[in-house]
């Protein structure tokens, strides 16, 4: 097949080109259908790439026929093929959800602009993941970031505007830090290709420029992925963005940034330098544990459930970073696995919140009273997702925490394992708070049964069922995560 | 002393970077924050352009009798980054316009008081 040779570039080009088509078509239905086609095609390509890579090793694609290191190389290996599949998969499922949700929250008159921006954001995220060029990564990062600022500002509440502005300021600072880091590396090595960078950096570790670049890259990307204490932009952005956007962003944007962090630490600088010569492991572990406890505690006191889930995201990012900080194959595997599982769980939970917004029109905890009777399917989806968040056995959340505990014990850090379990108890508290309100409090007067339409319920349940599926059958997720970890750590 | 003077591009980069960053953090006016962000980004542009200079090199246009050229790649990269910067500023300013329409102010402190706490 000729087309399959070009899959790596089609992965980005398809959503990128169909975005302006959405604007030209104008009609809400047509634009939605175009975006739906684009996102599902992207998902299909991502799956094909993942299967190819798992069977035959890394794929390299020279854009425009210009060979690396001069041209831009798209490079797919086990690590980013896995992330591509997650991002494209969530993007495709949320697109089903978007039609009715966007009609309700944004209105059909402006819907085509939403779909165009959504596709741009998707193209940017996929581009960040697939590219093998450090500067190209910056460009895609900014494409996805700029479109996500727009998507957030579309929220109904006027606070969405200020949240988008704050995210714009902090996001740009993060991206500029990344740019400074790449510039310094270029100054030392004269190349921008990631693999070439890795080779030429060998033996240069003592240079101040390399160390400064490392610091700038770490801080810049940490801002983007909302690592505690650089997470201030996240809670408001997630709380006030339209439901479909929150579901999409929570499951993809921070995850892609975590992938970038993995690339920089393991592929460009190498585990020797990042964790041996720099005290990165200690710093990451400290911040991760702080995130797990501080953000979970703050989540308990939130009355806006979307903001509560956003703080919970900051805590869950802590678990992922904790795994990365261990810098062992099992640790990184646990991190990548939780990246996947958390994307499903949090995506499902935020879509369930979208169903609630559609019918109840509020995300305040007091308005959820008696929801178990009023919207039984939505409430059940929320409970199933909440259990995954806590890490109850037979959910995906359990699997990733299991691997995380294994990785900690493998290093002999039993106290880390204890901290993981203790912080999970905090998740029990904030999930229970919502469950109690939904099932044990009576609904207000005159509140009948108002289940969300199928167009919203089906995508929500796809993600929730997937999160349970991958809690039982872990062959695909844990296997792919292991391959990813091996590739990143160069353990073949 | 001469060495420090020879690196004066980089001193300018550091000065611009720090002052821009300071403005972003310290100012409460949303427009001024964007101005600071622009200064901050401009410093990075100067950093890239400075590193493209090769001592004794001329403009990278092939001509007879010239063997040393400056490196054009950082300039090309920074053209892209400038475009990104312009887009960011445009989007930031349009968000400020919308915020001003909704709240009637662009001062951070006043914004905080306008919405009831949840």
Coordinates of C-alpha atoms in Angstrom, one line a residue, chain A:
Chain A
X1 CA 0.0 0.0 0.0
X2 CA 1.3 3.4 -0.9
X3 CA -0.9 5.3 1.5
X4 CA 0.4 3.4 4.5
X5 CA 3.9 4.6 3.9
X6 CA 2.6 8.1 4.4
X7 CA 0.6 7.4 7.5
X8 CA 3.0 9.3 9.8
X9 CA 2.5 12.5 8.0
X10 CA -1.2 11.9 7.2
X11 CA -1.7 11.6 11.0
X12 CA -1.2 15.3 11.3
X13 CA -2.1 16.6 7.8
X14 CA -5.6 15.1 7.8
X15 CA -7.0 17.0 10.8
X16 CA -4.9 20.1 9.9
X17 CA -6.4 20.3 6.4
X18 CA -9.9 19.5 7.4
X19 CA -10.0 22.3 10.0
X20 CA -10.3 25.0 7.4
X21 CA -12.8 22.8 5.5
X22 CA -15.1 23.0 8.6
X23 CA -14.9 26.8 8.4
X24 CA -15.8 26.8 4.7
X25 CA -18.8 24.4 5.2
X26 CA -20.3 26.6 7.9
X27 CA -23.3 24.3 8.7
X28 CA -23.1 22.9 12.2
X29 CA -24.0 19.4 11.0
X30 CA -21.6 19.4 8.1
X31 CA -18.8 20.7 10.1
X32 CA -19.4 18.2 12.8
X33 CA -19.4 15.4 10.3
X34 CA -16.2 16.6 8.8
X35 CA -14.5 16.8 12.2
X36 CA -15.9 13.4 13.1
X37 CA -14.5 11.8 9.9
X38 CA -11.1 13.5 10.5
X39 CA -10.8 12.4 14.1
X40 CA -11.9 8.8 13.4
X41 CA -9.5 8.6 10.5
X42 CA -6.7 9.9 12.7
X43 CA -7.6 7.2 15.3
X44 CA -7.5 4.5 12.6
X45 CA -4.1 5.7 11.4
X46 CA -2.8 5.8 15.0
X47 CA -3.9 2.2 15.6
X48 CA -2.3 1.1 12.3
X49 CA 0.9 2.8 13.3
X50 CA 0.9 1.3 16.8
X51 CA 0.4 -2.2 15.3
X52 CA 3.2 -1.6 12.8
X53 CA 5.6 -0.4 15.4
X54 CA 4.9 -3.2 17.8
X55 CA 5.5 -5.7 15.0
X56 CA 8.3 -4.1 13.1
X57 CA 10.1 -1.5 15.2
X58 CA 10.4 2.3 14.8
X59 CA 9.2 4.0 11.7
X60 CA 11.0 7.1 10.4
X61 CA 9.4 9.5 7.9
X62 CA 11.3 12.3 6.1
X63 CA 8.8 15.1 5.5
X64 CA 9.0 16.3 1.9
X65 CA 11.8 13.9 1.2
X66 CA 14.4 15.9 3.1
X67 CA 16.4 13.5 5.2
X68 CA 17.2 13.9 8.8
X69 CA 19.0 15.7 10.4
X70 CA 18.4 18.5 7.9
X71 CA 14.8 17.9 7.2
X72 CA 12.1 17.3 9.7
X73 CA 11.8 13.7 10.7
X74 CA 8.6 12.2 12.0
X75 CA 9.6 9.3 14.1
X76 CA 7.2 6.7 15.5
X77 CA 8.4 4.2 18.1
X78 CA 6.6 2.2 20.8
X79 CA 6.4 5.2 23.2
X80 CA 4.8 7.8 21.0
X81 CA 2.7 5.3 19.0
X82 CA 1.0 4.4 22.3
X83 CA 0.5 8.1 23.1
X84 CA -0.8 8.8 19.6
X85 CA -3.4 6.1 20.0
X86 CA -4.6 7.5 23.3
X87 CA -4.8 11.1 22.0
X88 CA -6.5 10.2 18.7
X89 CA -8.8 7.7 20.5
X90 CA -10.0 10.2 23.0
X91 CA -10.3 12.8 20.3
X92 CA -12.6 10.5 18.3
X93 CA -14.8 9.5 21.2
X94 CA -15.2 13.1 22.4
X95 CA -16.2 14.1 18.9
X96 CA -19.3 11.9 19.1
X97 CA -20.1 13.6 22.4
X98 CA -19.5 17.1 21.0
X99 CA -22.5 17.3 18.6
X100 CA -25.3 17.7 21.2
X101 CA -23.1 19.1 23.9
X102 CA -21.8 21.9 21.6
X103 CA -25.2 22.6 20.3
X104 CA -26.4 23.1 23.9
X105 CA -23.4 25.1 25.3
X106 CA -22.0 27.0 22.3
X107 CA -24.9 27.1 19.9
X108 CA -25.2 26.0 16.3
X109 CA -24.4 29.4 14.9
X110 CA -20.8 29.3 16.1
X111 CA -20.4 25.5 16.1
X112 CA -18.3 25.3 12.9
X113 CA -15.6 27.5 14.5
X114 CA -15.5 25.1 17.5
X115 CA -15.0 22.1 15.3
X116 CA -12.3 23.8 13.3
X117 CA -10.4 24.8 16.4
X118 CA -10.9 21.4 17.9
X119 CA -9.3 19.8 14.8
X120 CA -6.4 22.3 15.0
X121 CA -5.9 21.4 18.6
X122 CA -6.0 17.7 17.8
X123 CA -3.5 18.2 14.9
X124 CA -1.2 20.1 17.2
X125 CA -1.2 17.4 19.9
X126 CA -0.7 14.6 17.4
X127 CA 2.2 16.7 15.8
X128 CA 3.9 17.2 19.2
X129 CA 3.7 13.5 19.7
X130 CA 4.9 12.2 16.4
X131 CA 7.7 14.7 15.5
X132 CA 11.3 13.8 15.9
X133 CA 12.5 17.4 15.7
X134 CA 12.9 19.6 18.8
X135 CA 11.9 22.9 17.1
X136 CA 9.1 21.4 15.1
X137 CA 7.8 20.2 18.5
X138 CA 7.6 23.8 19.7
X139 CA 5.6 24.8 16.6
X140 CA 3.0 22.0 17.1
X141 CA 3.0 22.7 20.9
X142 CA 1.9 26.3 20.1
X143 CA -0.7 25.2 17.5
X144 CA -2.3 23.0 20.1
X145 CA -1.9 25.6 22.9
X146 CA -3.3 28.5 20.9
X147 CA -6.3 26.5 19.9
X148 CA -6.9 25.2 23.4
X149 CA -6.9 28.8 24.7
X150 CA -9.7 29.5 22.2
X151 CA -11.6 26.4 23.1
X152 CA -11.5 27.2 26.8
X153 CA -12.7 30.8 26.3
X154 CA -15.8 29.4 24.6
X155 CA -17.2 28.4 28.0
X156 CA -20.6 29.8 28.9
X157 CA -19.4 31.3 32.2
X158 CA -17.6 34.6 31.8
X159 CA -14.8 33.3 34.1
X160 CA -13.8 31.1 31.2
X161 CA -12.3 34.2 29.5
X162 CA -10.1 35.0 32.4
X163 CA -9.2 31.3 32.8
X164 CA -8.2 31.2 29.1
X165 CA -6.1 34.4 29.6
X166 CA -4.2 33.0 32.6
X167 CA -3.6 29.8 30.7
X168 CA -2.3 31.8 27.7
X169 CA 0.2 33.7 29.9
X170 CA 1.5 30.7 31.7
X171 CA 1.4 28.5 28.6
X172 CA 3.4 31.0 26.6
X173 CA 6.0 31.3 29.4
X174 CA 6.3 27.5 29.4
X175 CA 6.6 27.3 25.6
X176 CA 9.2 30.1 25.6
X177 CA 11.2 28.4 28.3
X178 CA 11.2 25.3 26.0
X179 CA 12.3 27.5 23.1
X180 CA 15.2 28.9 25.2
X181 CA 16.2 25.3 26.1
X182 CA 16.2 24.2 22.5
X183 CA 18.1 27.3 21.4
X184 CA 20.9 26.6 24.0
X185 CA 21.1 23.0 22.9
X186 CA 21.3 24.1 19.2
X187 CA 24.1 26.4 20.3
X188 CA 26.0 23.5 21.8
X189 CA 25.3 20.8 19.1
X190 CA 24.2 22.5 15.9
X191 CA 21.3 20.2 15.4
X192 CA 17.6 20.0 16.2
X193 CA 16.9 16.4 15.4
X194 CA 16.2 14.6 18.7
X195 CA 18.3 11.5 18.0
X196 CA 21.1 13.6 16.5
X197 CA 20.9 15.8 19.6
X198 CA 21.2 12.7 21.8
X199 CA 24.3 11.5 20.0
X200 CA 26.1 14.9 19.9
X201 CA 25.4 15.6 23.5
X202 CA 27.4 12.6 24.6
X203 CA 30.5 13.7 26.4
X204 CA 29.2 17.3 26.5
X205 CA 27.4 16.9 29.8
X206 CA 29.8 19.1 31.7
X207 CA 29.1 22.2 29.7
X208 CA 27.1 24.9 31.4
X209 CA 25.0 25.5 28.4
X210 CA 23.7 21.9 28.4
X211 CA 22.8 22.1 32.1
X212 CA 21.0 25.5 31.7
X213 CA 19.2 24.1 28.7
X214 CA 18.1 21.1 30.8
X215 CA 16.8 23.4 33.5
X216 CA 14.8 25.5 31.1
X217 CA 13.3 22.5 29.3
X218 CA 12.3 20.9 32.6
X219 CA 10.6 23.9 34.0
X220 CA 9.0 24.9 30.7
X221 CA 7.4 21.5 30.1
X222 CA 6.5 21.1 33.7
X223 CA 4.4 24.3 33.4
X224 CA 2.7 22.8 30.4
X225 CA 1.9 19.6 32.1
X226 CA 0.7 21.3 35.3
X227 CA 3.2 19.6 37.6
X228 CA 2.6 20.8 41.2
X229 CA 3.4 23.7 42.0
X230 CA 3.1 25.0 38.5
X231 CA -0.5 24.0 38.1
X232 CA -2.3 27.3 38.8
X233 CA -3.7 27.6 35.3
X234 CA -5.3 24.2 35.2
X235 CA -8.3 24.2 37.8
X236 CA -10.1 27.2 36.4
X237 CA -9.4 26.3 32.8
X238 CA -10.9 22.9 33.2
X239 CA -13.8 24.2 35.4
X240 CA -15.1 26.8 33.0
X241 CA -14.3 25.3 29.6
X242 CA -17.2 23.8 27.6
X243 CA -17.8 20.2 28.7
X244 CA -16.5 18.6 25.5
X245 CA -13.4 20.6 25.7
X246 CA -12.7 19.7 29.3
X247 CA -13.2 16.1 28.5
X248 CA -10.8 16.3 25.6
X249 CA -8.1 18.5 27.2
X250 CA -8.0 16.6 30.5
X251 CA -7.4 13.4 28.7
X252 CA -4.9 14.6 26.2
X253 CA -3.2 18.0 26.6
X254 CA -1.4 17.3 29.9
X255 CA -0.7 13.7 28.8
X256 CA 1.1 14.9 25.6
X257 CA 3.2 17.3 27.7
X258 CA 4.2 14.4 30.0
X259 CA 5.3 12.5 26.8
X260 CA 7.5 15.5 25.9
X261 CA 9.0 15.4 29.3
X262 CA 9.8 11.7 28.8
X263 CA 11.4 12.4 25.4
X264 CA 13.6 15.2 26.8
X265 CA 14.7 13.2 29.9
X266 CA 15.2 9.8 28.3
X267 CA 15.8 10.3 24.6
X268 CA 17.6 13.6 24.3
X269 CA 19.6 13.8 27.6
X270 CA 19.6 10.1 28.5
X271 CA 18.8 8.6 31.8
X272 CA 22.5 8.8 32.9
X273 CA 22.6 12.6 32.7
X274 CA 19.0 13.3 33.8
X275 CA 18.9 11.1 36.8
X276 CA 22.6 10.4 37.5
X277 CA 24.3 13.7 37.2
X278 CA 21.3 16.0 37.9
X279 CA 19.2 15.5 41.1
X280 CA 16.1 15.1 38.9
X281 CA 14.8 11.9 40.5
X282 CA 14.6 13.4 44.0
X283 CA 13.0 16.7 42.8
X284 CA 10.4 14.9 40.7
X285 CA 9.5 12.5 43.5
X286 CA 9.2 15.2 46.0
X287 CA 6.9 17.3 43.8
X288 CA 4.9 14.3 42.8
X289 CA 4.2 13.3 46.4
X290 CA 3.4 16.9 47.2
X291 CA 0.9 17.0 44.3
X292 CA -0.7 13.7 45.4
X293 CA -1.5 15.0 48.8
X294 CA -1.9 18.8 48.4
X295 CA -4.1 18.7 45.2
X296 CA -6.2 15.8 46.6
X297 CA -6.8 17.7 49.8
X298 CA -7.8 20.9 47.9
X299 CA -10.1 18.7 45.8
X300 CA -12.0 17.6 48.9
X301 CA -13.0 21.2 49.6
X302 CA -14.3 22.1 46.2
X303 CA -18.0 22.7 45.6
X304 CA -17.7 23.0 41.8
X305 CA -17.4 19.3 40.8
X306 CA -15.6 20.2 37.6
X307 CA -13.0 22.1 39.6
X308 CA -12.8 19.2 42.0
X309 CA -12.0 16.8 39.2
X310 CA -9.4 19.3 37.9
X311 CA -7.6 19.3 41.2
X312 CA -7.8 15.5 41.2
X313 CA -6.1 15.7 37.7
X314 CA -3.2 17.6 39.3
X315 CA -2.9 14.8 41.9
X316 CA -3.1 12.1 39.3
X317 CA -0.3 13.8 37.2
X318 CA 1.6 13.4 40.5
X319 CA 1.3 9.6 40.3
X320 CA 2.5 9.6 36.6
X321 CA 5.5 11.8 37.4
X322 CA 6.2 9.7 40.5
X323 CA 6.6 6.7 38.2
X324 CA 8.8 8.7 35.8
X325 CA 10.9 9.9 38.7
X326 CA 11.9 6.4 39.6
X327 CA 13.6 6.1 36.3
X328 CA 13.4 2.3 36.3
X329 CA 11.7 0.2 33.6
X330 CA 8.8 -0.7 35.9
X331 CA 8.5 2.9 37.1
X332 CA 8.3 4.4 33.7
X333 CA 6.0 1.6 32.6
X334 CA 3.7 2.5 35.6
X335 CA 3.9 6.2 34.6
X336 CA 3.0 5.5 31.0
X337 CA 0.3 3.1 32.0
X338 CA -1.3 5.6 34.4
X339 CA -1.1 8.2 31.6
X340 CA -3.3 5.8 29.5
X341 CA -5.6 4.7 32.3
X342 CA -6.1 8.2 33.7
X343 CA -6.9 9.6 30.2
X344 CA -9.8 7.1 30.0
X345 CA -11.0 7.6 33.6
X346 CA -10.8 11.4 33.7
X347 CA -12.2 11.7 30.1
X348 CA -15.2 9.5 31.1
X349 CA -15.7 11.5 34.3
X350 CA -15.6 14.9 32.6
X351 CA -18.0 13.6 29.9
X352 CA -20.4 12.5 32.7
X353 CA -20.2 16.0 34.0
X354 CA -21.0 17.2 30.5
X355 CA -24.2 15.1 30.7
X356 CA -25.1 16.7 34.0
X357 CA -24.5 20.2 32.6
X358 CA -26.7 19.3 29.6
X359 CA -29.7 18.4 31.9
X360 CA -29.1 20.2 35.2
X361 CA -27.2 23.2 33.9
X362 CA -24.9 23.3 36.9
X363 CA -21.8 21.6 38.3
X364 CA -22.3 22.8 41.9
X365 CA -22.5 20.0 44.4
X366 CA -25.8 21.1 45.9
X367 CA -27.5 20.8 42.5
X368 CA -26.5 17.1 42.2
X369 CA -28.8 16.0 45.0
X370 CA -30.8 12.9 44.1
X371 CA -29.1 12.6 40.8
X372 CA -29.0 8.8 41.2
X373 CA -32.7 8.7 40.6
X374 CA -32.9 11.6 38.1
X375 CA -30.1 10.5 35.8
X376 CA -29.3 6.9 36.8
X377 CA -27.0 6.1 33.8
X378 CA -25.0 9.3 34.2
X379 CA -24.7 8.9 37.9
X380 CA -23.6 5.3 37.5
X381 CA -20.9 6.4 35.0
X382 CA -19.6 8.9 37.5
X383 CA -19.5 6.2 40.2
X384 CA -17.6 3.8 37.9
X385 CA -15.1 6.5 36.9
X386 CA -14.8 7.6 40.6
X387 CA -13.9 4.0 41.6
X388 CA -11.2 4.0 38.9
X389 CA -9.9 7.3 40.3
X390 CA -9.5 5.8 43.7
X391 CA -8.0 2.6 42.3
X392 CA -10.5 -0.1 43.3
X393 CA -9.6 -3.6 41.9
X394 CA -11.1 -4.4 38.6
X395 CA -10.7 -0.8 37.4
X396 CA -7.9 0.6 35.3
X397 CA -6.8 2.9 38.2
X398 CA -6.0 -0.1 40.3
X399 CA -3.7 -1.6 37.6
X400 CA -1.6 1.5 37.3
X401 CA -1.3 2.0 41.1
X402 CA -0.4 -1.7 41.4
X403 CA 2.5 -1.2 39.0
X404 CA 3.5 2.0 40.7
X405 CA 3.6 0.2 44.1
X406 CA 5.6 -2.7 42.5
X407 CA 8.1 -0.2 41.1
X408 CA 8.5 1.5 44.5
X409 CA 9.0 -1.9 46.2
X410 CA 11.4 -2.9 43.5
X411 CA 13.6 0.0 44.6
X412 CA 13.0 -0.8 48.2
X413 CA 11.1 2.4 48.9
X414 CA 8.2 0.9 50.9
X415 CA 7.4 4.4 52.3
X416 CA 6.5 5.6 48.8
X417 CA 4.2 2.6 48.5
X418 CA 2.6 3.6 51.8
X419 CA 2.2 7.2 50.5
X420 CA 0.5 6.0 47.3
X421 CA -2.1 4.1 49.4
X422 CA -2.6 6.9 51.8
X423 CA -3.2 9.5 49.1
X424 CA -5.7 7.1 47.5
X425 CA -7.8 7.5 50.7
X426 CA -8.1 11.2 50.0
X427 CA -9.6 10.3 46.6
X428 CA -12.1 8.1 48.5
X429 CA -13.2 11.2 50.4
X430 CA -13.8 13.5 47.4
X431 CA -15.5 10.8 45.3
X432 CA -17.7 9.8 48.2
X433 CA -18.8 13.4 48.7
X434 CA -20.3 13.4 45.3
X435 CA -21.7 9.8 45.5
X436 CA -23.4 10.7 48.9
X437 CA -25.0 13.8 47.3
X438 CA -26.2 11.8 44.3
X439 CA -27.7 8.7 46.0
X440 CA -28.4 9.6 49.6
X441 CA -29.9 13.1 49.3
X442 CA -33.4 13.5 48.1
X443 CA -33.9 15.4 44.9
X444 CA -35.5 18.9 45.0
X445 CA -39.3 19.2 44.4
X446 CA -40.6 18.8 40.9
X447 CA -37.4 17.1 39.7
X448 CA -38.4 14.3 37.5
X449 CA -36.3 11.7 35.6
X450 CA -34.2 13.5 33.0
X451 CA -31.6 11.2 31.7
X452 CA -29.1 12.6 29.2
X453 CA -29.7 11.8 25.5
X454 CA -27.9 8.8 24.0
X455 CA -25.6 11.0 21.9
X456 CA -24.0 12.0 25.2
X457 CA -24.4 8.8 27.2
X458 CA -22.8 6.5 24.6
X459 CA -19.4 8.2 24.4
X460 CA -19.3 8.6 28.1
X461 CA -19.9 4.9 28.6
X462 CA -17.4 4.0 25.9
X463 CA -14.7 5.6 28.0
X464 CA -16.0 4.2 31.3
X465 CA -16.3 0.7 29.9
X466 CA -12.8 1.0 28.4
X467 CA -11.5 2.0 31.8
X468 CA -13.1 -1.1 33.3
X469 CA -12.0 -3.3 30.4
X470 CA -8.3 -2.2 30.8
X471 CA -8.7 -2.9 34.5
X472 CA -9.4 -6.5 33.8
X473 CA -7.6 -7.3 30.6
X474 CA -4.2 -5.5 30.8
X475 CA -2.4 -7.4 28.0
X476 CA -2.7 -4.5 25.5
X477 CA -2.2 -1.5 27.9
X478 CA 0.5 -2.9 30.2
X479 CA 2.2 -4.6 27.3
X480 CA 2.4 -1.5 25.2
X481 CA 3.4 0.6 28.2
X482 CA 6.2 -1.9 28.9
X483 CA 7.4 -1.6 25.3
X484 CA 7.3 2.2 25.6
X485 CA 9.3 2.1 28.8
X486 CA 11.9 -0.2 27.3
X487 CA 12.3 2.0 24.2
X488 CA 12.6 5.2 26.3
X489 CA 15.2 3.7 28.7
X490 CA 17.1 2.1 25.8
X491 CA 16.8 -1.4 27.4
X492 CA 15.7 -2.8 24.0

